[in-house]
Amino acid sequence: MTVLAPAAQATGSGITTAAGRPVDDALRAAGTTRDGLSAREAAERLRTWGPNAVTSHRARLPAVLWRQLRSPLLGLLLAAATASYFVGQRGDAVIIGAIVALSVGLGFVNEYRAEKAAEALHGQIHHEAVAVRDGGLCKVDVTELVPGDVVELKLGEIVPADIRLLDVVGLECDESVLTGESLPLPKGTSAVPSGTPLAELSGCALMGTVVHAGSGRGVVVTTGAATEFGKIAAGLGTHQLETEFQVGLRRFSMLLVYVAGALTTSIFAVNVLLHKPLLEALLFSLAIAVGITPQLLPAVVSTSLAAGSRRMSRRKVLVKRLVCIEDLGDVDVLFTDKTGTLTAGRIDFMRALPADGSTADELLRWGLLCTESGGADGPAVGGNALDAALWESAASQRLRGTLAGSTRLGLLPFDHDRRMVSAVVRDSAGVTTLVTKGAPESVLERCVEVPDAAREALAAEFAAGNRVVAVATRTPVGGERPTAADERGLRLAGLLVFLDPPKPDAAAALLRLAGLGITVKVVTGDNPAVAVKVCDDLGLPAGRALTGVDLDALDDAELAAAIVRTTVFARVSPEHKARIVRIQRTTGGDVAFLGDGVNDALALHAADVGISVESGTDVAKDAADVILLEKDLDVLADGVVEGRRIFANTIKYVLMGTSSNFGNMFSAAGASLFLGFLPMLPSQILLNNLLYDTSQLAIPTDHVDEEQLRRPSHWDIGFIRRFMVCFGPISSVFDFATFGVMLWVFHSGPVQFRTGWFVESLATQALVIFAIRTRRSPFWRSRPSLPLTLAAFGVVAVGAVLPATPLAHTLGFAPLPLGFFAALAAMVGCYLGLIEIGKRLFYRQQSAAPTAPADPIRRRDPWRRLRRRGAGFSVPGRLGHRRHLVRAG
């Protein structure tokens, strides 16, 4: 018989072949046993087959450089400069080439640094799996899994590789990310016939799918790009989804492309009609187009985002992609779970309340035995918080020794529909008992003769804000493997009470979020009385909570109205959470959802911004855009503020480009109509633009006014267009005043004229940032950052001194008379004063204008979930080479 060597993935058919083999044959083919691999063997296989990854995150020099060079305007300009070089205008051509190279280099350096920041950021986010190595369970990073590893699968986990199942207990997998099938599929261990379609491989669990119910154990057959998930992910390429921030940038860039196209065409046509040299006219018009195009906008944005990511990382906020930072700043409604955000998240067992006929010790013993992750030897790797708290409590210490005489024969794992877990336990006398533990409402409705005292005790615990788990038993048992049908006719053993008190600093964090214009609503699977009590204790008026039953009775329109007046949604299912988020998004604004559990994944996907925590489940971290290293609303508020700061600083650069650049280029177009020479040489226009943009790279360091941080801001192309039309002409007025001074006061020739306008245009467009950066009075009520101040005044000084340097002749400049600088100071002062007046009138009119309707809900990429999930199976740097399969006879 021909047997595949370990890791049959290189054939591309490993999982389909393994699906057709019995369990023992599949283990032999993978070169392993049910006890898994040794750590040494796993390390050797990792070297052989490479990481279990489908993508890599690495800053690539060629890709960043290409993004700087792909501008068609730059290509045309360089082509024209080359032609100019060969027809004799070599000096101008070399200068143009040098300036373009400097501009590209400046953008390249800043964007590459941002890419490196993103690479470092990605390296801080990890997903883990539970594997059997050296005969015991241990947590392993998913990228370090290898063919032959035996792994455990539990509710809510993302399947970490293509796996042939060995044992299952009620296992169901959601495979919609691969097959599009919306219903979860039941899994078993039986082999399937050869040629069975992917969607019907019942004996396998496929990478990227999610454990919807039950649990299982299986052997890894294929990893990384050889998996079915990896093949699809590789086919999608590395193109990332656009966020609203990127869409806004693209729309703004297209606006300037249209403006530049119109200006370039008209300027070129006018200069040709005026019989100016064709090549000179072409270079001039192209330089005008490049001047109005914000070449360094990507660098400014990248620098802002990279600096913001570093600040956010220090504040314990990680984003999966840098551009998600701005989206976080757009949030105005936050849905959050309760545990760990409003409460301390450190669950402690308080007391056992036995029902009639039971004792506290009996109740505790049943509670310790009925768990998915423990037994006589204690909690296993990956246990849930309530079970861990129960096991670690002082009350359980003296009972641990008695557990050794009991054997757990079978288990029905927890799921979010039943909200219970059941185990069949046999004691030392041979008596078998079904033990059920879970949400009190679910357990009590399956019990017979529940004492009134137990119901009263339960209500009192809920009113006190405590978490409660009910435990019930039944004898005899139908079989060793319990089913949902067995969970009936139970006898209540009692209640286990846990304490999860409100966080001391949560109230202050809620006030801070309110001050940022963010409405906080609580969505929890806990009891409504508990959730309302916690909210009231923290000063968040809760009112009446809506439950899942209430939501089912409301249509979408009624639910939209109910969300507005409701703060707490309790005892809700994962589908309820997603529906609440989806309906809220239809009412406008951006919605964030904060959750870390299995039942939060649907809502995280539905939100504009999904937020999870480092300690959350893999499926929650997979669905999230933002990861908090600490589950704290104050940390989240820091992230929101940083997102708004970055957006505000980016808009400063945008408004600068639309006002001063547009005005200067419009002036150049007008001047070419009545001057017998070009008002500025193409190389001088490019140098002016380079110096100006260099000063603007300090914008990311600037302070942002408090009122700009109190509410989310969004891209508004109409607002930018109006700003350009309003402030561009103001800039042109002073350009034409400069023309008049140079021609009629100083009687300048072409060289001195160009020098004077170069100095004036650079001074006005560099210094106007101090007026445009704030709606307040500049310097007096809103102070710029020191780096921005030094950069702006430094560039003005360079422009003023440049005509007096040895480079002046090469660049086409001539010394300016001292009287010019007096006139320049007066014009700059008048210009900034007129800008201030115009600014106040403009914003007053904007405030009086009716608010634009909210943008429609963003369209979702159909591959959005697969792309996000693929990021969980990724490594920094290039993926390792995988050797070809060797068949053994």
PDB file of C-alpha atoms in Angstrom, residues 412-600:
ATOM      1  CA  LEU A 412     -22.717  17.592  26.133  1.00  0.00           C
ATOM      2  CA  PRO A 413     -20.877  20.925  25.735  1.00  0.00           C
ATOM      3  CA  PHE A 414     -22.321  24.368  26.314  1.00  0.00           C
ATOM      4  CA  ASP A 415     -23.964  26.220  23.436  1.00  0.00           C
ATOM      5  CA  HIS A 416     -25.709  29.573  23.244  1.00  0.00           C
ATOM      6  CA  ASP A 417     -29.116  28.141  22.435  1.00  0.00           C
ATOM      7  CA  ARG A 418     -29.352  25.817  25.467  1.00  0.00           C
ATOM      8  CA  ARG A 419     -27.016  27.921  27.666  1.00  0.00           C
ATOM      9  CA  MET A 420     -26.085  24.789  29.634  1.00  0.00           C
ATOM     10  CA  VAL A 421     -23.497  22.027  29.854  1.00  0.00           C
ATOM     11  CA  SER A 422     -24.327  18.464  30.905  1.00  0.00           C
ATOM     12  CA  ALA A 423     -22.127  15.572  32.019  1.00  0.00           C
ATOM     13  CA  VAL A 424     -22.759  11.927  32.859  1.00  0.00           C
ATOM     14  CA  VAL A 425     -20.776  11.058  35.982  1.00  0.00           C
ATOM     15  CA  ARG A 426     -20.198   7.653  37.624  1.00  0.00           C
ATOM     16  CA  ASP A 427     -19.182   7.617  41.283  1.00  0.00           C
ATOM     17  CA  SER A 428     -17.081   5.055  43.170  1.00  0.00           C
ATOM     18  CA  ALA A 429     -20.190   2.980  43.972  1.00  0.00           C
ATOM     19  CA  GLY A 430     -20.997   2.635  40.253  1.00  0.00           C
ATOM     20  CA  VAL A 431     -24.013   4.998  40.311  1.00  0.00           C
ATOM     21  CA  THR A 432     -24.345   7.192  37.211  1.00  0.00           C
ATOM     22  CA  THR A 433     -25.866  10.670  37.398  1.00  0.00           C
ATOM     23  CA  LEU A 434     -26.662  13.309  34.787  1.00  0.00           C
ATOM     24  CA  VAL A 435     -25.436  16.710  36.006  1.00  0.00           C
ATOM     25  CA  THR A 436     -26.578  19.895  34.252  1.00  0.00           C
ATOM     26  CA  LYS A 437     -25.139  23.343  34.944  1.00  0.00           C
ATOM     27  CA  GLY A 438     -25.951  26.673  33.288  1.00  0.00           C
ATOM     28  CA  ALA A 439     -28.067  29.818  33.145  1.00  0.00           C
ATOM     29  CA  PRO A 440     -30.657  29.653  35.950  1.00  0.00           C
ATOM     30  CA  GLU A 441     -33.648  30.392  33.705  1.00  0.00           C
ATOM     31  CA  SER A 442     -32.690  27.583  31.328  1.00  0.00           C
ATOM     32  CA  VAL A 443     -31.969  25.042  34.047  1.00  0.00           C
ATOM     33  CA  LEU A 444     -34.998  25.811  36.204  1.00  0.00           C
ATOM     34  CA  GLU A 445     -37.460  25.393  33.341  1.00  0.00           C
ATOM     35  CA  ARG A 446     -36.167  21.828  32.930  1.00  0.00           C
ATOM     36  CA  CYS A 447     -36.550  21.027  36.643  1.00  0.00           C
ATOM     37  CA  VAL A 448     -39.511  19.563  38.463  1.00  0.00           C
ATOM     38  CA  GLU A 449     -40.802  20.995  41.740  1.00  0.00           C
ATOM     39  CA  VAL A 450     -38.521  24.021  42.080  1.00  0.00           C
ATOM     40  CA  PRO A 451     -38.875  25.304  45.689  1.00  0.00           C
ATOM     41  CA  ASP A 452     -40.231  28.820  46.117  1.00  0.00           C
ATOM     42  CA  ALA A 453     -37.299  29.550  48.440  1.00  0.00           C
ATOM     43  CA  ALA A 454     -34.881  28.814  45.570  1.00  0.00           C
ATOM     44  CA  ARG A 455     -36.711  31.207  43.231  1.00  0.00           C
ATOM     45  CA  GLU A 456     -36.708  33.916  45.902  1.00  0.00           C
ATOM     46  CA  ALA A 457     -32.992  33.392  46.563  1.00  0.00           C
ATOM     47  CA  LEU A 458     -32.291  33.639  42.842  1.00  0.00           C
ATOM     48  CA  ALA A 459     -34.215  36.909  42.513  1.00  0.00           C
ATOM     49  CA  ALA A 460     -32.340  38.354  45.514  1.00  0.00           C
ATOM     50  CA  GLU A 461     -28.949  37.457  44.045  1.00  0.00           C
ATOM     51  CA  PHE A 462     -29.871  38.995  40.694  1.00  0.00           C
ATOM     52  CA  ALA A 463     -31.101  42.162  42.411  1.00  0.00           C
ATOM     53  CA  ALA A 464     -27.750  42.399  44.187  1.00  0.00           C
ATOM     54  CA  GLY A 465     -25.955  42.273  40.828  1.00  0.00           C
ATOM     55  CA  ASN A 466     -24.369  38.852  41.368  1.00  0.00           C
ATOM     56  CA  ARG A 467     -23.845  36.211  38.695  1.00  0.00           C
ATOM     57  CA  VAL A 468     -25.601  32.901  39.342  1.00  0.00           C
ATOM     58  CA  VAL A 469     -25.242  29.408  37.878  1.00  0.00           C
ATOM     59  CA  ALA A 470     -27.854  26.726  38.580  1.00  0.00           C
ATOM     60  CA  VAL A 471     -26.957  23.050  39.031  1.00  0.00           C
ATOM     61  CA  ALA A 472     -29.430  20.185  38.630  1.00  0.00           C
ATOM     62  CA  THR A 473     -29.205  16.389  38.504  1.00  0.00           C
ATOM     63  CA  ARG A 474     -31.160  13.369  37.321  1.00  0.00           C
ATOM     64  CA  THR A 475     -30.942   9.637  37.979  1.00  0.00           C
ATOM     65  CA  PRO A 476     -31.281   7.253  36.177  1.00  0.00           C
ATOM     66  CA  VAL A 477     -29.395   8.265  33.014  1.00  0.00           C
ATOM     67  CA  GLY A 478     -30.378   7.227  29.497  1.00  0.00           C
ATOM     68  CA  GLY A 479     -26.829   6.566  28.322  1.00  0.00           C
ATOM     69  CA  GLU A 480     -23.199   7.461  28.814  1.00  0.00           C
ATOM     70  CA  ARG A 481     -23.344  10.217  26.146  1.00  0.00           C
ATOM     71  CA  PRO A 482     -25.929  12.836  27.137  1.00  0.00           C
ATOM     72  CA  THR A 483     -28.148  14.563  24.580  1.00  0.00           C
ATOM     73  CA  ALA A 484     -30.325  17.663  24.757  1.00  0.00           C
ATOM     74  CA  ALA A 485     -33.361  15.395  25.124  1.00  0.00           C
ATOM     75  CA  ASP A 486     -31.895  14.053  28.386  1.00  0.00           C
ATOM     76  CA  GLU A 487     -31.958  17.550  29.957  1.00  0.00           C
ATOM     77  CA  ARG A 488     -35.463  17.209  31.393  1.00  0.00           C
ATOM     78  CA  GLY A 489     -37.082  16.042  34.587  1.00  0.00           C
ATOM     79  CA  LEU A 490     -34.160  17.433  36.564  1.00  0.00           C
ATOM     80  CA  ARG A 491     -33.962  18.005  40.296  1.00  0.00           C
ATOM     81  CA  LEU A 492     -32.489  21.324  41.344  1.00  0.00           C
ATOM     82  CA  ALA A 493     -29.338  20.829  43.426  1.00  0.00           C
ATOM     83  CA  GLY A 494     -28.887  24.540  44.090  1.00  0.00           C
ATOM     84  CA  LEU A 495     -27.306  27.794  43.003  1.00  0.00           C
ATOM     85  CA  LEU A 496     -23.640  28.788  42.719  1.00  0.00           C
ATOM     86  CA  VAL A 497     -23.145  32.522  43.272  1.00  0.00           C
ATOM     87  CA  PHE A 498     -20.250  34.495  41.811  1.00  0.00           C
ATOM     88  CA  LEU A 499     -19.161  38.077  42.367  1.00  0.00           C
ATOM     89  CA  ASP A 500     -18.114  40.341  39.488  1.00  0.00           C
ATOM     90  CA  PRO A 501     -18.289  43.863  40.998  1.00  0.00           C
ATOM     91  CA  PRO A 502     -18.383  47.124  39.013  1.00  0.00           C
ATOM     92  CA  LYS A 503     -15.003  48.573  38.064  1.00  0.00           C
ATOM     93  CA  PRO A 504     -13.990  51.452  40.311  1.00  0.00           C
ATOM     94  CA  ASP A 505     -13.008  53.615  37.342  1.00  0.00           C
ATOM     95  CA  ALA A 506     -15.816  52.602  34.965  1.00  0.00           C
ATOM     96  CA  ALA A 507     -18.084  55.485  35.994  1.00  0.00           C
ATOM     97  CA  ALA A 508     -15.410  58.057  35.104  1.00  0.00           C
ATOM     98  CA  ALA A 509     -14.766  56.301  31.785  1.00  0.00           C
ATOM     99  CA  LEU A 510     -18.473  56.420  30.928  1.00  0.00           C
ATOM    100  CA  LEU A 511     -18.541  60.153  31.660  1.00  0.00           C
ATOM    101  CA  ARG A 512     -15.493  60.640  29.438  1.00  0.00           C
ATOM    102  CA  LEU A 513     -17.127  58.768  26.559  1.00  0.00           C
ATOM    103  CA  ALA A 514     -20.256  60.877  26.980  1.00  0.00           C
ATOM    104  CA  GLY A 515     -18.046  63.964  26.766  1.00  0.00           C
ATOM    105  CA  LEU A 516     -16.730  62.638  23.447  1.00  0.00           C
ATOM    106  CA  GLY A 517     -20.265  62.445  22.090  1.00  0.00           C
ATOM    107  CA  ILE A 518     -20.438  58.643  22.305  1.00  0.00           C
ATOM    108  CA  THR A 519     -23.625  56.990  23.498  1.00  0.00           C
ATOM    109  CA  VAL A 520     -22.896  53.775  25.413  1.00  0.00           C
ATOM    110  CA  LYS A 521     -25.354  50.870  25.415  1.00  0.00           C
ATOM    111  CA  VAL A 522     -24.901  47.506  27.139  1.00  0.00           C
ATOM    112  CA  VAL A 523     -25.586  44.245  25.296  1.00  0.00           C
ATOM    113  CA  THR A 524     -25.191  41.150  27.444  1.00  0.00           C
ATOM    114  CA  GLY A 525     -26.250  37.546  27.780  1.00  0.00           C
ATOM    115  CA  ASP A 526     -26.565  38.044  31.538  1.00  0.00           C
ATOM    116  CA  ASN A 527     -29.777  38.461  33.500  1.00  0.00           C
ATOM    117  CA  PRO A 528     -31.509  41.856  32.942  1.00  0.00           C
ATOM    118  CA  ALA A 529     -31.750  42.599  36.669  1.00  0.00           C
ATOM    119  CA  VAL A 530     -27.992  42.104  37.073  1.00  0.00           C
ATOM    120  CA  ALA A 531     -27.173  44.304  34.071  1.00  0.00           C
ATOM    121  CA  VAL A 532     -29.502  47.096  35.191  1.00  0.00           C
ATOM    122  CA  LYS A 533     -28.064  47.012  38.731  1.00  0.00           C
ATOM    123  CA  VAL A 534     -24.491  47.355  37.437  1.00  0.00           C
ATOM    124  CA  CYS A 535     -25.446  50.257  35.133  1.00  0.00           C
ATOM    125  CA  ASP A 536     -27.296  52.072  37.924  1.00  0.00           C
ATOM    126  CA  ASP A 537     -24.316  51.651  40.254  1.00  0.00           C
ATOM    127  CA  LEU A 538     -22.085  53.292  37.620  1.00  0.00           C
ATOM    128  CA  GLY A 539     -24.393  56.222  36.962  1.00  0.00           C
ATOM    129  CA  LEU A 540     -25.527  54.992  33.548  1.00  0.00           C
ATOM    130  CA  PRO A 541     -29.338  55.329  33.665  1.00  0.00           C
ATOM    131  CA  ALA A 542     -30.618  51.970  32.495  1.00  0.00           C
ATOM    132  CA  GLY A 543     -34.391  52.167  32.790  1.00  0.00           C
ATOM    133  CA  ARG A 544     -36.160  49.048  31.566  1.00  0.00           C
ATOM    134  CA  ALA A 545     -33.991  46.440  29.876  1.00  0.00           C
ATOM    135  CA  LEU A 546     -35.064  44.739  26.672  1.00  0.00           C
ATOM    136  CA  THR A 547     -34.582  40.967  26.521  1.00  0.00           C
ATOM    137  CA  GLY A 548     -34.203  38.628  23.584  1.00  0.00           C
ATOM    138  CA  VAL A 549     -37.885  37.704  23.891  1.00  0.00           C
ATOM    139  CA  ASP A 550     -38.805  41.398  23.631  1.00  0.00           C
ATOM    140  CA  LEU A 551     -36.643  41.823  20.530  1.00  0.00           C
ATOM    141  CA  ASP A 552     -38.306  38.893  18.787  1.00  0.00           C
ATOM    142  CA  ALA A 553     -41.651  40.667  19.139  1.00  0.00           C
ATOM    143  CA  LEU A 554     -40.421  43.852  17.378  1.00  0.00           C
ATOM    144  CA  ASP A 555     -40.049  44.456  13.665  1.00  0.00           C
ATOM    145  CA  ASP A 556     -37.065  46.428  12.363  1.00  0.00           C
ATOM    146  CA  ALA A 557     -38.784  49.824  12.476  1.00  0.00           C
ATOM    147  CA  GLU A 558     -40.001  49.257  16.038  1.00  0.00           C
ATOM    148  CA  LEU A 559     -36.568  48.043  17.103  1.00  0.00           C
ATOM    149  CA  ALA A 560     -34.898  51.142  15.611  1.00  0.00           C
ATOM    150  CA  ALA A 561     -37.152  53.321  17.755  1.00  0.00           C
ATOM    151  CA  ALA A 562     -36.625  51.127  20.827  1.00  0.00           C
ATOM    152  CA  ILE A 563     -32.811  51.259  20.536  1.00  0.00           C
ATOM    153  CA  VAL A 564     -32.884  55.047  20.920  1.00  0.00           C
ATOM    154  CA  ARG A 565     -34.579  54.884  24.323  1.00  0.00           C
ATOM    155  CA  THR A 566     -32.974  51.654  25.619  1.00  0.00           C
ATOM    156  CA  THR A 567     -29.630  51.380  27.387  1.00  0.00           C
ATOM    157  CA  VAL A 568     -29.553  47.679  28.373  1.00  0.00           C
ATOM    158  CA  PHE A 569     -30.237  44.642  26.194  1.00  0.00           C
ATOM    159  CA  ALA A 570     -30.024  41.457  28.281  1.00  0.00           C
ATOM    160  CA  ARG A 571     -30.374  37.701  27.792  1.00  0.00           C
ATOM    161  CA  VAL A 572     -29.782  38.215  24.088  1.00  0.00           C
ATOM    162  CA  SER A 573     -28.409  35.673  21.618  1.00  0.00           C
ATOM    163  CA  PRO A 574     -25.543  36.266  19.171  1.00  0.00           C
ATOM    164  CA  GLU A 575     -28.125  36.808  16.428  1.00  0.00           C
ATOM    165  CA  HIS A 576     -29.914  39.409  18.576  1.00  0.00           C
ATOM    166  CA  LYS A 577     -26.654  41.306  19.120  1.00  0.00           C
ATOM    167  CA  ALA A 578     -25.919  41.406  15.406  1.00  0.00           C
ATOM    168  CA  ARG A 579     -29.456  42.558  14.627  1.00  0.00           C
ATOM    169  CA  ILE A 580     -29.240  45.405  17.159  1.00  0.00           C
ATOM    170  CA  VAL A 581     -25.984  46.627  15.611  1.00  0.00           C
ATOM    171  CA  ARG A 582     -27.292  46.265  12.068  1.00  0.00           C
ATOM    172  CA  ILE A 583     -30.480  48.234  12.813  1.00  0.00           C
ATOM    173  CA  GLN A 584     -28.535  50.983  14.603  1.00  0.00           C
ATOM    174  CA  ARG A 585     -26.318  51.432  11.528  1.00  0.00           C
ATOM    175  CA  THR A 586     -29.374  52.186   9.379  1.00  0.00           C
ATOM    176  CA  THR A 587     -30.117  55.265  11.508  1.00  0.00           C
ATOM    177  CA  GLY A 588     -26.802  56.946  10.562  1.00  0.00           C
ATOM    178  CA  GLY A 589     -23.549  57.511  12.383  1.00  0.00           C
ATOM    179  CA  ASP A 590     -20.814  54.996  13.033  1.00  0.00           C
ATOM    180  CA  VAL A 591     -21.364  52.065  15.377  1.00  0.00           C
ATOM    181  CA  ALA A 592     -18.713  50.260  17.407  1.00  0.00           C
ATOM    182  CA  PHE A 593     -19.171  46.960  19.203  1.00  0.00           C
ATOM    183  CA  LEU A 594     -16.901  45.856  22.038  1.00  0.00           C
ATOM    184  CA  GLY A 595     -16.916  42.164  22.856  1.00  0.00           C
ATOM    185  CA  ASP A 596     -14.526  39.313  23.555  1.00  0.00           C
ATOM    186  CA  GLY A 597     -16.642  36.179  23.556  1.00  0.00           C
ATOM    187  CA  VAL A 598     -17.790  33.591  21.077  1.00  0.00           C
ATOM    188  CA  ASN A 599     -21.286  35.056  21.089  1.00  0.00           C
ATOM    189  CA  ASP A 600     -19.953  38.490  20.095  1.00  0.00           C
TER     190      ASP A 600
END
